[in-house]
Tab-separated table of C-alpha atoms in Angstrom:
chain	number	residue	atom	x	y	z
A	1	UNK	CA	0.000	0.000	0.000
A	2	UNK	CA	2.763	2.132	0.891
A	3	UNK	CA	4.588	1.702	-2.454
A	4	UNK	CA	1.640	2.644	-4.239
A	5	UNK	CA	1.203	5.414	-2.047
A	6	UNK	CA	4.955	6.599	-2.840
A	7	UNK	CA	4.601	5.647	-6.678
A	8	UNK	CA	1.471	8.218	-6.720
A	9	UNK	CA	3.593	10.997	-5.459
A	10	UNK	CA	6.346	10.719	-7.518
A	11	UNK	CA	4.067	10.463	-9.917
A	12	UNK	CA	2.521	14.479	-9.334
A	13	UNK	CA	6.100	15.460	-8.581
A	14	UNK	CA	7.020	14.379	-12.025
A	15	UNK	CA	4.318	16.537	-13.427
A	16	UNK	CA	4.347	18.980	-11.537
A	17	UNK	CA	8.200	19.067	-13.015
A	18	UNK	CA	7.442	18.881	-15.934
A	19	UNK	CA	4.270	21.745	-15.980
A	20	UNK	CA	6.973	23.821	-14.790
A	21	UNK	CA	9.386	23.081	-17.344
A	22	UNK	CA	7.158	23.831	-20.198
A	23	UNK	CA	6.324	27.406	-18.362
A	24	UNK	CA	10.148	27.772	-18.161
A	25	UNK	CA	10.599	27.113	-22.010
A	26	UNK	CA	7.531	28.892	-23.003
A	27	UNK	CA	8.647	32.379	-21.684
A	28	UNK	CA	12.400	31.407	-23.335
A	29	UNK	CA	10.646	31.607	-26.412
A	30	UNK	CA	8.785	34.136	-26.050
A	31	UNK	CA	11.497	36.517	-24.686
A	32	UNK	CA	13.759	35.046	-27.709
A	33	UNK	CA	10.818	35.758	-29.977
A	34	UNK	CA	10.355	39.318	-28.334
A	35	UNK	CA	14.131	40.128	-28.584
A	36	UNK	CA	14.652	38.643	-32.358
A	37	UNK	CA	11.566	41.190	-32.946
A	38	UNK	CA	13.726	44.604	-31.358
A	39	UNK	CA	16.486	43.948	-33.309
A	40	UNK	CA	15.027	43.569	-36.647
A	41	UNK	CA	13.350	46.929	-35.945
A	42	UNK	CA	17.075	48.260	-34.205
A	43	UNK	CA	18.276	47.119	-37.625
A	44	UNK	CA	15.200	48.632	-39.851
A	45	UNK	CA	16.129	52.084	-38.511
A	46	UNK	CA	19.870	51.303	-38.805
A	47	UNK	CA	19.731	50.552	-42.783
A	48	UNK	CA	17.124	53.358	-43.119
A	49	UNK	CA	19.642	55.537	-45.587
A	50	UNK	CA	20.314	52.140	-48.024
A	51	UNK	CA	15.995	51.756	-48.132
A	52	UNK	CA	16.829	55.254	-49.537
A	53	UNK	CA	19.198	54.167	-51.988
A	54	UNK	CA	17.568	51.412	-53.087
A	55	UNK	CA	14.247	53.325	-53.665
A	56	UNK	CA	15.994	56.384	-55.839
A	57	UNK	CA	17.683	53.480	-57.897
A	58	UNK	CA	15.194	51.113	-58.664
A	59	UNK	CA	15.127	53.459	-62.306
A	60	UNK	CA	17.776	52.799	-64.262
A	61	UNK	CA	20.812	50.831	-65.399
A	62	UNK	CA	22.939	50.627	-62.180
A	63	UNK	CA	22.707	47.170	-60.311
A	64	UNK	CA	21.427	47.752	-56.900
A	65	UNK	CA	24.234	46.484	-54.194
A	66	UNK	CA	24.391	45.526	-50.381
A	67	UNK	CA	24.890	47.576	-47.759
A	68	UNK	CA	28.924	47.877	-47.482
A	69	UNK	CA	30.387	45.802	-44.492
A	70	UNK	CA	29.479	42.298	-43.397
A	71	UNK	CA	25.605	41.809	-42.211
A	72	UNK	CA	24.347	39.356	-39.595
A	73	UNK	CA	21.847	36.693	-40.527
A	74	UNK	CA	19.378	38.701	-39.028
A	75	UNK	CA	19.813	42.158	-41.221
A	76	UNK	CA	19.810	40.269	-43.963
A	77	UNK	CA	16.492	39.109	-43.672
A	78	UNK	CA	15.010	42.340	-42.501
A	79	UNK	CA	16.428	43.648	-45.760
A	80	UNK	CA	15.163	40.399	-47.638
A	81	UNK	CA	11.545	41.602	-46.288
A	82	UNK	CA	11.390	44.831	-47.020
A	83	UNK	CA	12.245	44.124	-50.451
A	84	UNK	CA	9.695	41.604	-50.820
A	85	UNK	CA	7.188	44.278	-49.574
A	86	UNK	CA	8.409	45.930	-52.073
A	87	UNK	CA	7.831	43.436	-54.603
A	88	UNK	CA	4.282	43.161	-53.603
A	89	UNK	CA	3.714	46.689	-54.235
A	90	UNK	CA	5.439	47.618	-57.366
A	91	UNK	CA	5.317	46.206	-60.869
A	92	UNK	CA	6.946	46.284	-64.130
A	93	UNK	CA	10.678	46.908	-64.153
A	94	UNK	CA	11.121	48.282	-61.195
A	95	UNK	CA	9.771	45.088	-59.405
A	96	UNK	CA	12.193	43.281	-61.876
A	97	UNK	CA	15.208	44.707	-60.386
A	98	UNK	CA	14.146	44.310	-57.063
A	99	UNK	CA	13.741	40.397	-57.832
A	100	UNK	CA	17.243	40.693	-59.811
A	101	UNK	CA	18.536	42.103	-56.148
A	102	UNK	CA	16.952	39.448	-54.266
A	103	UNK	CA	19.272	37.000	-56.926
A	104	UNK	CA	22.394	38.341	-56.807
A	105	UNK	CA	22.531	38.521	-52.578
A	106	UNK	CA	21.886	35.194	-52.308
A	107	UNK	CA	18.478	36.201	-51.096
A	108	UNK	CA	16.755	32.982	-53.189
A	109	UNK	CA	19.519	30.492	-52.838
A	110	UNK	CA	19.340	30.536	-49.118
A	111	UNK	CA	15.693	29.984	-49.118
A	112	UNK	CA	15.441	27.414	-51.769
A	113	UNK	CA	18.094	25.377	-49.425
A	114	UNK	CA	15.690	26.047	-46.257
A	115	UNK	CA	13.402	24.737	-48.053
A	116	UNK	CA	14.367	21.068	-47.585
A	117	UNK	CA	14.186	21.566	-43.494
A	118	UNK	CA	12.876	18.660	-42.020
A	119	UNK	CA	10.991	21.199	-39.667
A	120	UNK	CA	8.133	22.425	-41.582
A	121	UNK	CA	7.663	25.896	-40.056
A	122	UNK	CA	11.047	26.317	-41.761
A	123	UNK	CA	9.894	25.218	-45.032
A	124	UNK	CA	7.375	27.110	-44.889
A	125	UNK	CA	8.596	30.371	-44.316
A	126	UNK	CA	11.229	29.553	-47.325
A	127	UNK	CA	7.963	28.770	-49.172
A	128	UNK	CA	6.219	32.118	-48.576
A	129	UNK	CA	9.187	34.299	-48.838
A	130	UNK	CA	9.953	32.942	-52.725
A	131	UNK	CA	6.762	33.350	-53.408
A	132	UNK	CA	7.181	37.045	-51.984
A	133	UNK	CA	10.566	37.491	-54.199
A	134	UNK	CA	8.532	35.783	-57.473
A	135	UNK	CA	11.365	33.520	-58.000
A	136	UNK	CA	11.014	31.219	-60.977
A	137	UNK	CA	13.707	28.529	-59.902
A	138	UNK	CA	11.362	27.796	-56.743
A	139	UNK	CA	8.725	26.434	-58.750
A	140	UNK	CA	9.322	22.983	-59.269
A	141	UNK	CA	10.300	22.611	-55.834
A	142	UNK	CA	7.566	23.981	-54.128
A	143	UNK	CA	5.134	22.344	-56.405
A	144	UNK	CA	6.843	18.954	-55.250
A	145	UNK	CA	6.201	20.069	-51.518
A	146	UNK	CA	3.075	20.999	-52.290
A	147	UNK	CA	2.036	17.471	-53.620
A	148	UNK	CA	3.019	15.744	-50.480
A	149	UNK	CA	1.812	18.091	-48.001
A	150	UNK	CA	-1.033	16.668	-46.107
A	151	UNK	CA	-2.468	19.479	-44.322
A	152	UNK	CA	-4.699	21.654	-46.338
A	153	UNK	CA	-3.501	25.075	-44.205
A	154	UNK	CA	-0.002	24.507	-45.048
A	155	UNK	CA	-0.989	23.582	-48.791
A	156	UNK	CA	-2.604	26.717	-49.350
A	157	UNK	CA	0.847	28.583	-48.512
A	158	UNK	CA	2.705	26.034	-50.948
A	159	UNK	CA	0.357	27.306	-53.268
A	160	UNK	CA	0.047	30.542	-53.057
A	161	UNK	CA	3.678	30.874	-53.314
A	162	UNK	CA	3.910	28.117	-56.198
A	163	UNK	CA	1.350	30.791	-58.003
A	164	UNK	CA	3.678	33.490	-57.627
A	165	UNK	CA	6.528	32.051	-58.863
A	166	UNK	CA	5.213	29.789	-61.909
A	167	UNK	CA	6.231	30.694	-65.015
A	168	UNK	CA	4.436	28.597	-67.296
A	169	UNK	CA	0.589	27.910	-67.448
A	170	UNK	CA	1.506	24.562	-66.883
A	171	UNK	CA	2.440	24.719	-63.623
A	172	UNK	CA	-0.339	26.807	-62.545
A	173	UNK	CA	-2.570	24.064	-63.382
A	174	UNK	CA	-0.718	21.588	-62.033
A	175	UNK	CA	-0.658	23.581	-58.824
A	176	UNK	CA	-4.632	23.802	-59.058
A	177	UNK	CA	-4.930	20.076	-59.211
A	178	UNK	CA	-2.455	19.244	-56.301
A	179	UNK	CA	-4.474	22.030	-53.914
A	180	UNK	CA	-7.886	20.389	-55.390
A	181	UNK	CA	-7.089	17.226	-54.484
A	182	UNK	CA	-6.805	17.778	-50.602
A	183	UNK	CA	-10.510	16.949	-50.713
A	184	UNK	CA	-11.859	19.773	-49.230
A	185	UNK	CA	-13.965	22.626	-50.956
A	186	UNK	CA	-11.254	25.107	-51.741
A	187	UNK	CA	-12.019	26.522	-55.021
A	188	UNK	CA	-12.524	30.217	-53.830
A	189	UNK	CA	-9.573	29.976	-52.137
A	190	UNK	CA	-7.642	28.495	-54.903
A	191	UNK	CA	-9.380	31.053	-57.450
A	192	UNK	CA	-7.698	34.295	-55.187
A	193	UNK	CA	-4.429	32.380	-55.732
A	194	UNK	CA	-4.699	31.786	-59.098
A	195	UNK	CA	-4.906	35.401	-59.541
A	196	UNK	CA	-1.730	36.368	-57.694
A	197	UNK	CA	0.209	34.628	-60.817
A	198	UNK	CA	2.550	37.104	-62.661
A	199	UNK	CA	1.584	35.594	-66.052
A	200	UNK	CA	-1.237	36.379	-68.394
A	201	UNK	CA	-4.528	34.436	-66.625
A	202	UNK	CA	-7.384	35.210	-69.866
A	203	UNK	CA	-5.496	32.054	-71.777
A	204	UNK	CA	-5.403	30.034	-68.114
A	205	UNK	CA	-9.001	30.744	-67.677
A	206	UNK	CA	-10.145	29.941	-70.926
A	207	UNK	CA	-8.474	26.593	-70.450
A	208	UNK	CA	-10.374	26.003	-67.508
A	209	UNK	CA	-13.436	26.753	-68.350
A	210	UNK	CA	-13.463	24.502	-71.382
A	211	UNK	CA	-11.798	21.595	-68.916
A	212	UNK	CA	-13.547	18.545	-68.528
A	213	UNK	CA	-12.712	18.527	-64.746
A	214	UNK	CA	-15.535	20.226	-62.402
A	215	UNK	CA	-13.382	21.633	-60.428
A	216	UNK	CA	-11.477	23.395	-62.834
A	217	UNK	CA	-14.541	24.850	-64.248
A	218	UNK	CA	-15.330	26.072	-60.751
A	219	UNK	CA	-12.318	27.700	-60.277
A	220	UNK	CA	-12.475	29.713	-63.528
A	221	UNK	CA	-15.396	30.707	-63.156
A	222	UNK	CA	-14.810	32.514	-59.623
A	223	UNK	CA	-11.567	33.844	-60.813
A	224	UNK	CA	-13.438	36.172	-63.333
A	225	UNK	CA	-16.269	37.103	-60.739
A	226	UNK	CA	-15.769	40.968	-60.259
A	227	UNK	CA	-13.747	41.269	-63.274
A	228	UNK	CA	-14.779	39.354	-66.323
A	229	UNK	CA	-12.483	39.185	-69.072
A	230	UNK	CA	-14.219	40.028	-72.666
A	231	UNK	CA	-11.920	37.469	-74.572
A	232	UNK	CA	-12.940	34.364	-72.228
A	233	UNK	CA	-16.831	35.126	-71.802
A	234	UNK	CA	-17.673	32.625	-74.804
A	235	UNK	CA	-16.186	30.195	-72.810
A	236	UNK	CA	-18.581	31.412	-69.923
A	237	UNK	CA	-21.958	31.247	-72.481
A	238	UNK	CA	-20.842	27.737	-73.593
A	239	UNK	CA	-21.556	26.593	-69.940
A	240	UNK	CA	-25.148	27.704	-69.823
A	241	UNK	CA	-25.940	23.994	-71.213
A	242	UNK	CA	-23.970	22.442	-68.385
A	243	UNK	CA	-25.495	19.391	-66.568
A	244	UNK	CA	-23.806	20.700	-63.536
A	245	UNK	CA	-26.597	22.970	-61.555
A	246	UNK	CA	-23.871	25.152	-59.821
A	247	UNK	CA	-21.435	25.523	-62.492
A	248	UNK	CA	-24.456	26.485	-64.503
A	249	UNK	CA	-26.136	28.739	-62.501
A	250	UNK	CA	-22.318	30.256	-61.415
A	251	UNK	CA	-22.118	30.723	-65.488
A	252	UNK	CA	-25.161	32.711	-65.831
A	253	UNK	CA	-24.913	34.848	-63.110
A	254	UNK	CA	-21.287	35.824	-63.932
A	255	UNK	CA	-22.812	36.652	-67.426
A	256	UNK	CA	-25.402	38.443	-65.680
A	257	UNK	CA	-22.946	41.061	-64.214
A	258	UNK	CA	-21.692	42.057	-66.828
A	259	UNK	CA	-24.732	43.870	-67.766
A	260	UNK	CA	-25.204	42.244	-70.978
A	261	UNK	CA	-28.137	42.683	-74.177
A	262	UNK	CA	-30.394	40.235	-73.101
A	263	UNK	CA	-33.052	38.181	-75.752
A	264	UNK	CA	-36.811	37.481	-74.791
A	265	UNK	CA	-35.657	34.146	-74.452
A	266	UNK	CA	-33.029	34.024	-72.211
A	267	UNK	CA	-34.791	36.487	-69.864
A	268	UNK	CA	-37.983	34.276	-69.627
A	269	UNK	CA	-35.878	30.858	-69.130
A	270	UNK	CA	-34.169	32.101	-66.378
A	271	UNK	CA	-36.936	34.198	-64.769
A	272	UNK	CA	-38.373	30.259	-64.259
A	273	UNK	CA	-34.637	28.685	-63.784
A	274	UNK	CA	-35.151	26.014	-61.336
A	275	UNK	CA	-32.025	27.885	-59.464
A	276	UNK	CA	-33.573	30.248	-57.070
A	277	UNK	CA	-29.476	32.331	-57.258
A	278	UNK	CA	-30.216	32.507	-61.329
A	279	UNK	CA	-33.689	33.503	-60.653
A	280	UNK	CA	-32.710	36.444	-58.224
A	281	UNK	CA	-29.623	37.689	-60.500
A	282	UNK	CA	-32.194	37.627	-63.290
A	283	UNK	CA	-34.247	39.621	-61.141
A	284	UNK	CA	-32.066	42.369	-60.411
A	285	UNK	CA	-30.655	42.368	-63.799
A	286	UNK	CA	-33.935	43.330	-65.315
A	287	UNK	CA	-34.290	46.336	-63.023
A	288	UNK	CA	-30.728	47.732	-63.355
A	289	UNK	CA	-30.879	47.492	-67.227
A	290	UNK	CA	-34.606	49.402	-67.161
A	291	UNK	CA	-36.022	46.093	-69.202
A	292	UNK	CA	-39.780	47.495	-68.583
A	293	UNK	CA	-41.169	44.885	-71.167
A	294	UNK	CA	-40.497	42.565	-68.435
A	295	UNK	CA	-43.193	44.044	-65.853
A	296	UNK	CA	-44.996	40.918	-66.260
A	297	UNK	CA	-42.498	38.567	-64.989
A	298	UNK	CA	-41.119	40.592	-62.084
A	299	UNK	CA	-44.772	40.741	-61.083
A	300	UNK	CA	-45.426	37.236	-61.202
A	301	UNK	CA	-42.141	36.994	-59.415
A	302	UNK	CA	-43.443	38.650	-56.608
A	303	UNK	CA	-44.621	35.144	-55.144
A	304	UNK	CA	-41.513	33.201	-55.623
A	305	UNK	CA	-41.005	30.883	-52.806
A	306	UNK	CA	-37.442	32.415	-52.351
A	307	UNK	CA	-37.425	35.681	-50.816
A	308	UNK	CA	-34.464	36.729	-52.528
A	309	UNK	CA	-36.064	36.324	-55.225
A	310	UNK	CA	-39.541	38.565	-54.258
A	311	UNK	CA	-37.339	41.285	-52.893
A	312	UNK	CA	-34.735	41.353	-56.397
A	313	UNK	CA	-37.888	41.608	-58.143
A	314	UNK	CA	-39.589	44.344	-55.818
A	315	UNK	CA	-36.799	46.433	-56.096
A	316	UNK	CA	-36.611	46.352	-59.849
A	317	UNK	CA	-40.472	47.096	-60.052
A	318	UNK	CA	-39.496	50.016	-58.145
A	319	UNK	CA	-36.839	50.891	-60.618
A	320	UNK	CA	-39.276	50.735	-63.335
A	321	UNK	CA	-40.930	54.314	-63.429
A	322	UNK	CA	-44.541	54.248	-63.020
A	323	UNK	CA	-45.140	51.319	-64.660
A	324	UNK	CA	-43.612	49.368	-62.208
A	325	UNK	CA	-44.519	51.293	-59.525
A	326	UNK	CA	-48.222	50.733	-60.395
A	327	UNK	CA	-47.802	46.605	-60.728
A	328	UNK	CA	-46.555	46.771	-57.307
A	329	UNK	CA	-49.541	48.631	-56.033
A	330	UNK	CA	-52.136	46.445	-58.324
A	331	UNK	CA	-50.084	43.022	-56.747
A	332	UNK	CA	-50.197	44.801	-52.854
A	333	UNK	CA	-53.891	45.359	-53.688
A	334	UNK	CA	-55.345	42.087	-55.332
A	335	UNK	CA	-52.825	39.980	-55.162
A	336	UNK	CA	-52.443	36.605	-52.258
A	337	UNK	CA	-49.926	34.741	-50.104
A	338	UNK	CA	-46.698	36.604	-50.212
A	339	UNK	CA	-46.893	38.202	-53.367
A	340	UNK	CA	-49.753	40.322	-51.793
A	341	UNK	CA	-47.098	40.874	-48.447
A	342	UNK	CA	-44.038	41.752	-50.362
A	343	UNK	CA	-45.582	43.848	-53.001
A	344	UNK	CA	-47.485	46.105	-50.138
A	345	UNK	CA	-44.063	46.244	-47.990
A	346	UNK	CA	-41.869	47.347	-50.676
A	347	UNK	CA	-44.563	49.946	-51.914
A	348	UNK	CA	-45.157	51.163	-48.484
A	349	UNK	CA	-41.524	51.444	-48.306
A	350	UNK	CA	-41.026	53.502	-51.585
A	351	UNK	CA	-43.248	56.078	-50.231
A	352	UNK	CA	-41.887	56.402	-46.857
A	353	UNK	CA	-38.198	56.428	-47.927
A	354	UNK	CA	-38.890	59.271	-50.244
A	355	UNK	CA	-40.020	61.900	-47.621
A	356	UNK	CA	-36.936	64.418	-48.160
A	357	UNK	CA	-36.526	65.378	-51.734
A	358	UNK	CA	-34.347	69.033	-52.909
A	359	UNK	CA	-33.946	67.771	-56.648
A	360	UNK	CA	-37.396	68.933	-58.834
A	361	UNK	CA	-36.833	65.609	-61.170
A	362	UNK	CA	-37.451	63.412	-57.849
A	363	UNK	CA	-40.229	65.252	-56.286
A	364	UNK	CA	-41.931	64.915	-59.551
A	365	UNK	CA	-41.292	61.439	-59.638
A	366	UNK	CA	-42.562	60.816	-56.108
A	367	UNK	CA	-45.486	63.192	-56.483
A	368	UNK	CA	-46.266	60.460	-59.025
A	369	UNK	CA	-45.886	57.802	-57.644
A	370	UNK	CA	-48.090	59.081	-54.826
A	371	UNK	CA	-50.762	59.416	-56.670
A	372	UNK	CA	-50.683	55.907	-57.964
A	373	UNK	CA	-50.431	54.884	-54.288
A	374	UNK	CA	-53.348	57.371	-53.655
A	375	UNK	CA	-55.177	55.451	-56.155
A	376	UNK	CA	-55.314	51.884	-55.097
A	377	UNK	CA	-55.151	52.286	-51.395
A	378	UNK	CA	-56.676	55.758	-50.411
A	379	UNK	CA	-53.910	57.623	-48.213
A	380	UNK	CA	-49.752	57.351	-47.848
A	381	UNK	CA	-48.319	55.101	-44.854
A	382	UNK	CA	-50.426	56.707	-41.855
A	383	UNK	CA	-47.081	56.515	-39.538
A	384	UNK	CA	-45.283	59.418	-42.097
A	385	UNK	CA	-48.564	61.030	-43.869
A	386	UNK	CA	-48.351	64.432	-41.838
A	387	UNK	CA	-44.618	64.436	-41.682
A	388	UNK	CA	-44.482	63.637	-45.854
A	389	UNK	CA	-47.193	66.628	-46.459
A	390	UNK	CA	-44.963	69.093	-44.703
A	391	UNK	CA	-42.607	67.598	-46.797
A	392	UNK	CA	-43.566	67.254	-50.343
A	393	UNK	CA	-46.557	69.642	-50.575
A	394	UNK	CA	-47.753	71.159	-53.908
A	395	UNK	CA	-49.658	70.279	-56.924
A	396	UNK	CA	-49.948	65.884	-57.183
A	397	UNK	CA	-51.358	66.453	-60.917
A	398	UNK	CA	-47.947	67.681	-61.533
């Protein structure tokens, strides 16, 4: 009994050792960390007058050299950083010279070496500062590292910094399918790297878009949301047919923003796209581009079971003059279900929000739309009637 008694306590002193220990090596590190961190900014100010020097030469013929004298491993990085913020910031040539500096230092041959550490927060690092300094001979490599990495966190940085330094199409898409392949649903992510690439991307997305792989086609097509390319949107069309919901409905909606001529025919079919997101984009499209033949949709709209949908197509009504204006009024008034809710909301809302005009063009245009109100329900929103006749006042038959 004793023994056990005896083995117990040994036991807690053991831990108790070791809790300790870890505190003991945890504040080492961080006091190591904190120090490392006061020099590099001791040495920042220090090499303040070569930052200079560098900047008012990065025009020019004149290789860019190292400060004179030895440096310590650590200056050389914090020069190594700066000029990778550089990098990040600048283009054409004199980005070009910087990555021509970060070549003749030495800069990219000590990272491509660190980048066969067998500790991978050191492989890393190597990984994300080539990237940073665009160098082309860290490619291959880090597409090789990138293909064995496990972890998808850690292959997002191989990728990101494969991205930046490819300089062929090839390995761009090679990079796509190793990051793809981690099994999880990374194609945003993978479409914001893609466009970090140095090289041309319309070809690149063209080729993806017309790729037999899903997830290629996924990946294009959120690369050119916000800023479609004109030479790659027939690729885009050709996917309208796709038997893939998603990549379809991704397809039309990225043709969608770019404010396109629309035909009779494509408006209807995707007014009733079994999408609700196609639906809703269709929506909003038809208000934005003034398309006041299409009155008769958005009103039938109004009783979508989606409510992005009903409020897309509220909205446009709204933008549609009088017209519109009066469809919504006509739905809020003899209309059922939610069509008869939403229509009444957003028309209730149109007059209320439009209590404080100064221009003459939109105090006629609510004066009007008064009056249509006035017609199918009797008075304006009770809550802001006296507050809006202060307001607006004058002649409605205007």
């Amino acid at each position: 009994m004793f023994s056990n008694i005896a083995l117990a306590y040994a036991f807690l002193y053991l831990c108790a050792g070791l809790i300790v220990a870890g505190i003991i090596i945890l504040f080492a590190l961080k006091n190591s960390h904190n120090s490392k961190l006061r020099k590099k900014e001791l040495y920042a100010k220090k090499h303040q007058d070569y930052f200079v020097y560098v900047q008012a030469n990065l025009t020019g013929s004149e290789p860019i050299r190292l400060p004179i004298g030895k440096l310590t491993k650590l200056e050389r990085e914090v020069i190594m950083d700066k000029c990778i913020a550089w990098i990040d910031q600048l283009k054409g040539e004199h980005a070009d010279k910087l990555r021509d500096l970060t070549r003749e230092t030495g800069f990219v041959d000590e990272q491509l070496k660190l980048l066969n550490s067998s500790w991978t927060g050191t492989a890393i690092q190597a990984a994300y500062r080539l990237g940073g300094m665009r160098s082309t001979e860290a490619a291959e490599p880090i597409l090789e590292l990138l293909k064995e990495e496990k972890k998808v966190n850690y292959a997002i940085i191989y990728a990101r910094a494969a991205a930046r330094c490819a300089e062929r199409p090839a390995q761009l898409k090679e990079m796509l399918g190793s990051l793809l392949s981690k099994g999880k649903p990374v194609h945003r992510m993978a479409a914001d790297i893609l466009m970090e690439t140095s090289l041309e991307s319309s070809k690149l997305l063209y080729e993806l878009l017309e790729s037999d792989d899903s997830d290629f086609v996924k990946v294009g097509i959120v690369a050119m949301s916000g800023h479609a390319i004109p030479e790659v949107m027939p690729a885009v069309t050709q996917l309208f047919g796709s038997k893939d919901l998603h990549i379809r409905s991704e397809a039309v909606k990225l043709y969608l923003s770019t404010n396109p001529v629309l035909k009779e025919r494509n408006i209807v079919e995707w007014m009733g796209d079994p999408v609700a997101e196609v639906r809703a984009e269709m929506a909003k499209t038809l208000g934005a581009g003034h398309q006041a033949g299409s009155i008769p949709l958005l009103k039938n709209a109004l009783g979508d079971e989606d409510w992005l949908v009903r409020h897309n197509s509220a909205n446009s009504l709204m933008q549609l003059g009088e017209e519109g204006f009066e469809a919504l009024c006509e739905t809020a008034l003899k209309g059922t279900g939610v069509a008869k809710e939403t229509a009444l909301e957003y028309a209730e809302r149109a007059i209320e929000a439009a209590n404080e005009h100064e221009e003459i063009e939109k105090m006629m245009t609510f004066n009007k739309k008064r009056l249509i109100y006035n017609r199918y329900f009797g008075t304006a929103p009770q809550a802001n009637a006296n507050r809006m006749s202060g307001v607006i006042g004058g002649d409605f038959t205007a």
